CSV table of C-alpha atoms in Angstrom, one decimal:
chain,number,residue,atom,x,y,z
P,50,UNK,CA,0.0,0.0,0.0
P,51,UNK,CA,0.8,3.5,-0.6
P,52,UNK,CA,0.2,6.8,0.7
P,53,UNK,CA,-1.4,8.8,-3.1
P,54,UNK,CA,-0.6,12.3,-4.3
P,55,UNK,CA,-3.8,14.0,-4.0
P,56,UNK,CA,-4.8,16.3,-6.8
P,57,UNK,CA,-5.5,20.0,-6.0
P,58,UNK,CA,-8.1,22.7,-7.5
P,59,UNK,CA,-7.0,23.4,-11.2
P,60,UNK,CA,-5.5,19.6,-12.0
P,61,UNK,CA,-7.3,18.5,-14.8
P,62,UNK,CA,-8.2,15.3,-14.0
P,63,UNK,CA,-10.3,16.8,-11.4
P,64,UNK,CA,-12.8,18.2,-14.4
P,65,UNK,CA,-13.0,14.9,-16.6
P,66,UNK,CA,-15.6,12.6,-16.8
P,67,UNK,CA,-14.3,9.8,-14.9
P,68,UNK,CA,-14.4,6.5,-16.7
P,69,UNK,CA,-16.5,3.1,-15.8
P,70,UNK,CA,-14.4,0.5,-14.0
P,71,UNK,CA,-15.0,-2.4,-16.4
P,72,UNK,CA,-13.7,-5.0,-14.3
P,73,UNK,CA,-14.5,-4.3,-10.4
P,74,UNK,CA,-12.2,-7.5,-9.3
P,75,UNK,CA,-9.4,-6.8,-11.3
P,76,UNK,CA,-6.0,-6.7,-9.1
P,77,UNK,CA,-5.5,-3.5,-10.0
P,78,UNK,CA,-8.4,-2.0,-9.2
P,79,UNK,CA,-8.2,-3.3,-5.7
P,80,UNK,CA,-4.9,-2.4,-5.5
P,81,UNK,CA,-6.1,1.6,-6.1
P,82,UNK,CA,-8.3,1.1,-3.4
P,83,UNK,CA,-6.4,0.6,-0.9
P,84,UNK,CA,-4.0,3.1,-1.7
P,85,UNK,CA,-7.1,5.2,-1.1
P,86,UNK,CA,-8.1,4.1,1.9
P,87,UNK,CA,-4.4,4.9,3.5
P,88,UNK,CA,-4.2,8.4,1.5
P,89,UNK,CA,-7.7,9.1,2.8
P,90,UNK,CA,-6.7,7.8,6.2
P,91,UNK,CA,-3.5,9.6,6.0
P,92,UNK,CA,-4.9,13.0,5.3
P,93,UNK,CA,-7.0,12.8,7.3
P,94,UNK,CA,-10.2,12.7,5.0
P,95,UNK,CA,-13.7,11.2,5.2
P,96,UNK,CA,-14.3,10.6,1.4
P,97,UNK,CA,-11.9,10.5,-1.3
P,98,UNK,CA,-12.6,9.6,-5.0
P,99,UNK,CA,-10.3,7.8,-7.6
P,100,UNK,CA,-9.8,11.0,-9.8
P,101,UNK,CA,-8.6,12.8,-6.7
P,102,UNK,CA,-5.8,10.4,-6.6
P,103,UNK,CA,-5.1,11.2,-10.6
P,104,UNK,CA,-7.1,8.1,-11.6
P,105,UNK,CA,-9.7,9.0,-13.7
P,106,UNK,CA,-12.1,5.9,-12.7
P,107,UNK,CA,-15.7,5.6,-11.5
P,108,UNK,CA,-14.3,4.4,-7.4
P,109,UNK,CA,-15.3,6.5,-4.3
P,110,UNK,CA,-14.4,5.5,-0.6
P,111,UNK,CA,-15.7,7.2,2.3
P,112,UNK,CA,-16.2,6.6,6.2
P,113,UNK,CA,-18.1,8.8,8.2
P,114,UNK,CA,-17.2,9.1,12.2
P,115,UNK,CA,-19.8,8.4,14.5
P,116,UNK,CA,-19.7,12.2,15.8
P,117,UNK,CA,-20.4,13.9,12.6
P,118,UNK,CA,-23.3,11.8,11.9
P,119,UNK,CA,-25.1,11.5,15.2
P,120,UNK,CA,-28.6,10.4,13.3
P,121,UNK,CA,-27.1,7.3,11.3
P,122,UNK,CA,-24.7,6.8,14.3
P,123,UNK,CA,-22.0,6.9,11.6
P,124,UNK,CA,-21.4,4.7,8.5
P,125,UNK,CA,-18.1,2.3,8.2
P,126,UNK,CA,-15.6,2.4,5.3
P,127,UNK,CA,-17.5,1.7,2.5
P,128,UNK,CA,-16.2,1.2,-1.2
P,129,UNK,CA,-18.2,2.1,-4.2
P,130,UNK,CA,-17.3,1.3,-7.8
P,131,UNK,CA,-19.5,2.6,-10.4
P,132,UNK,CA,-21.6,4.3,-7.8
P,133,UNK,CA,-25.1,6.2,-9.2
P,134,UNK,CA,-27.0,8.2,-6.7
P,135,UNK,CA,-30.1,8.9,-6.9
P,136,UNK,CA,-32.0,11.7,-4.9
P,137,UNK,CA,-35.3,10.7,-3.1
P,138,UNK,CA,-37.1,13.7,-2.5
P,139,UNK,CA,-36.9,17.0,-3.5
P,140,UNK,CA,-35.9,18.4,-0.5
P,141,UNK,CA,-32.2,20.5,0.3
P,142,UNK,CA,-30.1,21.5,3.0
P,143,UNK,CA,-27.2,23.6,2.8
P,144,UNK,CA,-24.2,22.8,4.3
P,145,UNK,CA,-20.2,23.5,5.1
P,146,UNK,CA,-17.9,21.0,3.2
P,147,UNK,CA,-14.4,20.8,2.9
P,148,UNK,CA,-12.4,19.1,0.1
P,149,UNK,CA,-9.0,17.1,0.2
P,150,UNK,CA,-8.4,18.8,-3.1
P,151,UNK,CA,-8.9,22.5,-2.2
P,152,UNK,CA,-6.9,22.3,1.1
P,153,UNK,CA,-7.8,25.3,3.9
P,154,UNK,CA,-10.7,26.2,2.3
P,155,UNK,CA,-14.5,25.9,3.3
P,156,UNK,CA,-18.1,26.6,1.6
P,157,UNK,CA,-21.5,26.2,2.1
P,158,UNK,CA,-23.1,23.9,-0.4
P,159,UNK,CA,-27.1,22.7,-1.1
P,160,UNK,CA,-27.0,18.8,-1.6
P,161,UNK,CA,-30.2,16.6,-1.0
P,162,UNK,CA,-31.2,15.5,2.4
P,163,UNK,CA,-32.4,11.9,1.2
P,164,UNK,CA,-30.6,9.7,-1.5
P,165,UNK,CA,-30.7,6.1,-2.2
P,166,UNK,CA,-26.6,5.2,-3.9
P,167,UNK,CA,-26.0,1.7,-5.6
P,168,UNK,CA,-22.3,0.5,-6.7
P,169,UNK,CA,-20.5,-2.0,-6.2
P,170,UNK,CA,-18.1,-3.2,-3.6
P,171,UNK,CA,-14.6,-5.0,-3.2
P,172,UNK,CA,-16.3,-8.7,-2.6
P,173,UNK,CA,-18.3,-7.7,-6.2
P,174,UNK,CA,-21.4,-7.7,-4.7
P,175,UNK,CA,-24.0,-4.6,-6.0
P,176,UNK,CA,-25.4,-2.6,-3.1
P,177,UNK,CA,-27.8,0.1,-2.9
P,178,UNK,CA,-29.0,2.1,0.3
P,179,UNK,CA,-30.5,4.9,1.4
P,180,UNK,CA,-29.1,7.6,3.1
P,181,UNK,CA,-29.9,11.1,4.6
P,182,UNK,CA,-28.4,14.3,6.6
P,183,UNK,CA,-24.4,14.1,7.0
P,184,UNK,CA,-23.9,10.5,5.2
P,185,UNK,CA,-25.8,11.7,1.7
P,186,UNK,CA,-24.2,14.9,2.1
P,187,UNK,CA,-20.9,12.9,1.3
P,188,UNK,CA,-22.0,10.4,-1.0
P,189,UNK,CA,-22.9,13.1,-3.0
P,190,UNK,CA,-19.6,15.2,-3.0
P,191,UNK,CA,-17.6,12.4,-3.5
P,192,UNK,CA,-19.6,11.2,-6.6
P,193,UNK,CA,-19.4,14.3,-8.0
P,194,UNK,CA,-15.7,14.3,-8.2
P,195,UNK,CA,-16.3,11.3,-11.0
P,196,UNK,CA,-18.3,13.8,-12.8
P,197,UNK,CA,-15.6,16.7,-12.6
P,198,UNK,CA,-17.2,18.8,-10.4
P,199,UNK,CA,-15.8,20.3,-7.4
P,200,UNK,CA,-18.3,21.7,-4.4
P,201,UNK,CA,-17.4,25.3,-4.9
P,202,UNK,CA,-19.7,24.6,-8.5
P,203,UNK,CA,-22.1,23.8,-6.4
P,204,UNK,CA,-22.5,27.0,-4.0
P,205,UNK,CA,-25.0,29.5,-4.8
P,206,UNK,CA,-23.5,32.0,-2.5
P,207,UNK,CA,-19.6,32.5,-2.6
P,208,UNK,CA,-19.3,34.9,0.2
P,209,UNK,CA,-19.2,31.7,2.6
P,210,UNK,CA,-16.4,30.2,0.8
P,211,UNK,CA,-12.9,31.1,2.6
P,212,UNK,CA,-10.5,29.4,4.5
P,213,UNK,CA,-11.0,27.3,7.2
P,214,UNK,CA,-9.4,28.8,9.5
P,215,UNK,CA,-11.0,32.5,8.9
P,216,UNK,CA,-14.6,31.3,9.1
P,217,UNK,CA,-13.5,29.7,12.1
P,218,UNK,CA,-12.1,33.3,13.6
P,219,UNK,CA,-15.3,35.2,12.1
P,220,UNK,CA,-17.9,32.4,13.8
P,221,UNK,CA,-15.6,32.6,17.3
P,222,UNK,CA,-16.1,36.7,17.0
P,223,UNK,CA,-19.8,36.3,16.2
P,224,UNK,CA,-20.1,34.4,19.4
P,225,UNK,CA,-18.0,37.1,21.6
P,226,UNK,CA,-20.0,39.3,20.0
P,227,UNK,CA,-23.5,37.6,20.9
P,228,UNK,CA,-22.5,36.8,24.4
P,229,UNK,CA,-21.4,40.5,25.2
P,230,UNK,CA,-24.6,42.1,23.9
P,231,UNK,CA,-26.6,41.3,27.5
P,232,UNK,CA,-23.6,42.8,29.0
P,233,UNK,CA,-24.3,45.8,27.0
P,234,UNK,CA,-27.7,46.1,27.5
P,235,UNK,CA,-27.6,45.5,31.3
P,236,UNK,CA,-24.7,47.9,31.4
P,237,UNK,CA,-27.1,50.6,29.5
P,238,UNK,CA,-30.0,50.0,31.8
């Protein structure tokens, strides 16, 4: 196994169309993925698609911590080749993502709340399940790398999209700034 080179904003494999995997058991194939899974792990990441890693095939990986998915109670490393997702309802959320491939930087994006995503995984065997909240959230990002798009494509407003670390400093001063204002007002009473 190897730790990948991960592919940053402006590669251009990161804007193709990612091809189909035409055989799912070949060697190679499972050899990529678990490259993936200790770049993802190294990085640390909790999705990473094949096209991230310059490998412009149809294969995303993702594992989602218990803590940031408190409603599924968080999902194990799964492996989808050839994934589709489909969305079950019409209803969005927007929400902050992150990418491996735009380092530092954060956005807030609308994605579906409910999806149900098929593919197939490193035994062969086709799954499909549904998912909602944090867990389609990143099915969805992560299939959209195989597609060439990255989540800034996806915001509507691109005055929430910064670094990290700044949104982090503005939010911590928003919250100074909220839990002062009864001091002010009792102070001007």
């Amino acid at each position: 196994m190897a730790i990948l080179k991960i592919a940053r904003m402006g590669h251009p494999v990161l804007a193709g169309i990612a091809h189909r995997v035409t055989d799912p058991m070949a060697p190679a194939v499972h050899s990529l993925i678990a490259d993936m899974i200790e770049t993802m792990l190294d990085a640390p990441g909790i999705g990473l698609s094949a096209p991230q890693v310059h490998v412009p095939a149809r294969i995303v990986i993702f594992e989602v911590p218990e803590n940031r998915d408190l409603e599924s109670g968080g999902v194990p490393l799964t492996v989808l080749i050839n994934p589709e997702v489909e969305p079950l309802s019409e209803e969005m959320e927007e929400g902050v993502e992150g990418c491996l491939s735009l380092p530092g930087m954060a956005g807030r994006v609308l994605r579906y709340t409910k999806i149900r995503y098929s593919g197939i995984n490193l035994a062969g065997d086709v799954i499909e399940r549904d998912a909602e909240g944090y867990q389609a959230r990143v099915v969805q990002h992560e299939c959209d790398h195989l597609d060439g798009i990255l989540y800034p494509m996806r915001m509507t407003d691109l005055t929430s999209f910064g670094y990290i670390e700044e949104i982090a400093k503005a939010s911590d001063e928003d919250v100074e700034a909220e839990a002062a204002e009864p001091e002010r007002e009792a102070a001007n009473t």
